[in-house]
C-alpha cells in the first residue's frame, strides 16, 4: 500500500520531491542529532491526489492517526487533552520554497479546556496560554476559515492601543479570545471548532488547498515552478517562544547573504512566537545580543550553524525558538543570496576545503554574472520617481532625454549622455540606441524591439512605461502628476526595477565589467569572479564567439574572452551614405549601371572588413553576406509617396517610388532576402566576397569564413559557393564557406546541404520564427504575454531555445550534417547563444561553439563551463 506519511526520523534531505524542502530538511536535521521537535510529514503525493480527486487518498487518515499516536506516546501527552495537552503546528512545505505563499497554523489543539492545561504546564502561566489560544484562532480563522485577517488585527490593535502585545495581561488576552471567537461566528456562521483532531484535519486540507491559491499560482508562474508538484504538510510538536523573557524566537543566516562574509547574521525577539520576528510587530534585536541574554543557547546555536554549514557545504538559513532556555531548531535550508554573495561564498567554501573549484563553478550561474555586469544606482541617493515601466534590460542610466535617433547620435557625438525616449523603437533607431546610455519606451513588452536589442547590447532599457505620454514631434513626454520632460532634461532610468526618475541619480560602475575590460582584480568579489571564470574556461568544451559587426564590438569581444566572431552582419555596410549606392543598384537598368554601383560599394566594404580583421587579430571571423530584403535600404514608401505627390520631386524620386512599390512584399521575412537576393541580383554576393578576399590579403593572419544566409536547398548554396570559391582562389585567399541553418527545410536536408557547406551556423532567431510560424515583430507585442500567462510556454522561445521543436531540428541537422561531413564545424549565432539554458543545450547537442553579443560572452563562457562540469559530474556518479 502507498505510504503517505513519513516520520522525521525516516526522511532525509534528498527526498524534497516527496517531503518538500521543509520536511526533507527537518528530517535531515533530526538525523544529524540536532534538537528538532518531533513530528512527521504528509507527502506531496497525498497532496497531488487530494487536488486531483477532491478528497484525501484512502488510508491517509488512518496513517496520520497512527503517526499522531506515536507522536503522543513519545511526548507523553495527547493532542489537545484538557489537563496536559500536546499542541502541534501544521506547516506547508513545497519542493521549492515559496516564501509567504502558503499556510501554516500554530498551536493546534487548544480549546476552552486545554488552554488551562497549557497554563499549568508552564507553571501556571495563564498569560502565555491565552496568548497562544488567541494566536490559534487568528491563524486558523484566516488560513483555514478564509476570514479577512484584518478583522483580527484590528481587534488586537484596538485592545493594545499604544501598548505592545507583550503588555497585554492574561485577562485581556482571554477577552480577546472571546472577541476572536465572535468574529469567527459572525463571519462563518459557525463556532470555532474545538475538537483538536478536527482542527488538525481542517488545517491539513487548508495547506493542500493553499497550493492553488491565486497568489501561489502567480508566484509559481513568475518563478517558473511547475504547477503540478503540490505541497507536503508537516505536523510538528509545538515548542513555545512566548512563555516569557527566557523564551523567544529568531531567524539567522550562517553568513551574510548580501556579501557572503562570515559572521553572525540574524534577528531575535524575546517572548514571541513564530512569525513575529519577520512580521515586524515589535523591534527585533540583532542575534549577537542573544549572547548576553542566554549564553548557553547562543553558543549552542553557533555550534549548530557551523554543523549545518559543514553538512550542507553552503550558506544556510534557519529558524529557531528558545523555550525557557532550551533551544529548538524549526527549519533550515540552503539560503537565497545576492549574485555578489553567490560568487564570494562559492570561492570561500573552496578555501575552507568544503567544496571543489569544479563545484564552485556550478554554484553560480550566468544570470547572476549578468546582474553583476550592470551599473547600479547608488542606493543611498535621494530620488524623485516619476513613473514605472517594465524592467527590460538591467542597469542604471542617466542622461538628457532625446526623442529621435538622430538627436541621440548628435548629442552623444558632443560628449553628452543621453537617454533615447521613443514610443517604441524600430531598426532605424539602432544608431541612436547605440549612442544612448539607456532606452525608454512607452509601448511594448519585454520582448519588444527596444528590449531585445538593448539586452543584446547590454544597454539599460525600461520599456512599456504606459503612464508616459510621449510626443516625439514636440520632443517631450508627460508623466503622471503633470510632470513634463522636454528634450535636454535630465532623467535616470533603472532597468533592474523599471523605475524612472527625474534628474540625475548617481551611478556606480560595475567592477566586474572593469575587470573584463582588463582591470586587475582587487576586491573580493572580482577576485572570486576571476577564479571562477578561469576555471570555467579550463573546463568548457564549447568555444565562445561574438556577434559583432564593428571594430569596436570586435575589440570588446576579444577583451571579454571571445574567440572569434561567429556572426558579422554586413547590413550596416549598405547603410548611411551608402544608401545612395543601393538606390543606384536597385534603379540600374543595365548590367553596366548595376556593376558600377557594386564597384563603388566594394572598396568601402573592403575597408570595413580590413578593420574588423585587424581587431580580431588572427581569430576567425564568420561573415554573413547580405541578408535582409532590399527595400529595408530604400526610403520609406509613405515618405516617398508624399514627396512625389508634392512639388519638388525629382525624376529619381519617382523612379525610386516605382522601385519601392515593385519591391514591396506582404511578408518580407519570407520574401526576397538572403541567398535568394544573391541569386537574383547578379554580382551582389561576388562584390562582397571580393571585398572580403581583398581585405584578408591585407591583414596577415586574417581568417574569414563566408556564411550564406537563408539557404533552404543545397542547389541554392551550390551556385553561390562555386562563385565564391572561384573568387577566393583567384585572390589566393583561403576561407571556409558555409551556411546558416535557419529554415526548417535546411535542417531537414542537412545531409545534402553539408555536401556544399564546410560549416553550419544555426540562426535560431529565424529558425524559431519559421518553426513556430511566428512573425516575431507581430506576435511578441500582440499575444506573447497571453501565451505566457496561459502557460503555453514558460518562457518566450526567442529568449530560451525551444528544445522540443527547434531543438529537434538542430539535432537532426547536427547528426545528418556530420554523417555527410564528419569534420563539419557547428555553431549557433542566434540570440540564444548568450542564454544560459540554451548554452547548455548547445553543449549537449555537440556544437563546437556559441556566438552571442559581446556583452553576453562572459555569461556564455561560464555556462559552457558549467555544462561541461555537469557532464563530468554524471560520469562519476
Ligand atoms: P513559513 O514557511 O512561512 O516560514 P513555517 O511553517 O516555517 O512557515 O512556520 C511559520 C513560523 O512558525 C516560523 O517562524 C516557524 O519557525 C514557526 N513554527 C512552526 N512550527 C513551529 C512549532 N512546532 N513550534 C514553534 N514554532 C513553530
Ligand atoms: Mg519558515
Ligand atoms: Mg536570419
Coordinates of C-alpha atoms in Angstrom, one line a residue, residues 3 16 157 191 228 327 366 403 433 477 487 499-500 672 684 690 731 818:
X3 CA 3.0 5.3 2.1
X16 CA 12.4 17.0 -1.4
X157 CA -4.8 46.8 17.8
X191 CA -18.4 28.3 16.2
X228 CA 1.7 20.1 -10.5
X327 CA 17.0 25.7 22.0
X366 CA 25.1 33.2 -15.9
X403 CA 13.3 61.9 -28.8
X433 CA 20.2 53.2 -29.3
X477 CA 6.9 63.4 -22.6
X487 CA 14.4 67.4 -24.8
X499 CA 11.7 52.9 -12.3
X500 CA 12.1 56.3 -14.0
X672 CA 13.3 38.2 -51.4
X684 CA 26.0 41.3 -55.3
X690 CA 35.8 40.1 -53.4
X731 CA 42.8 36.1 -54.8
X818 CA 28.1 15.2 -39.6

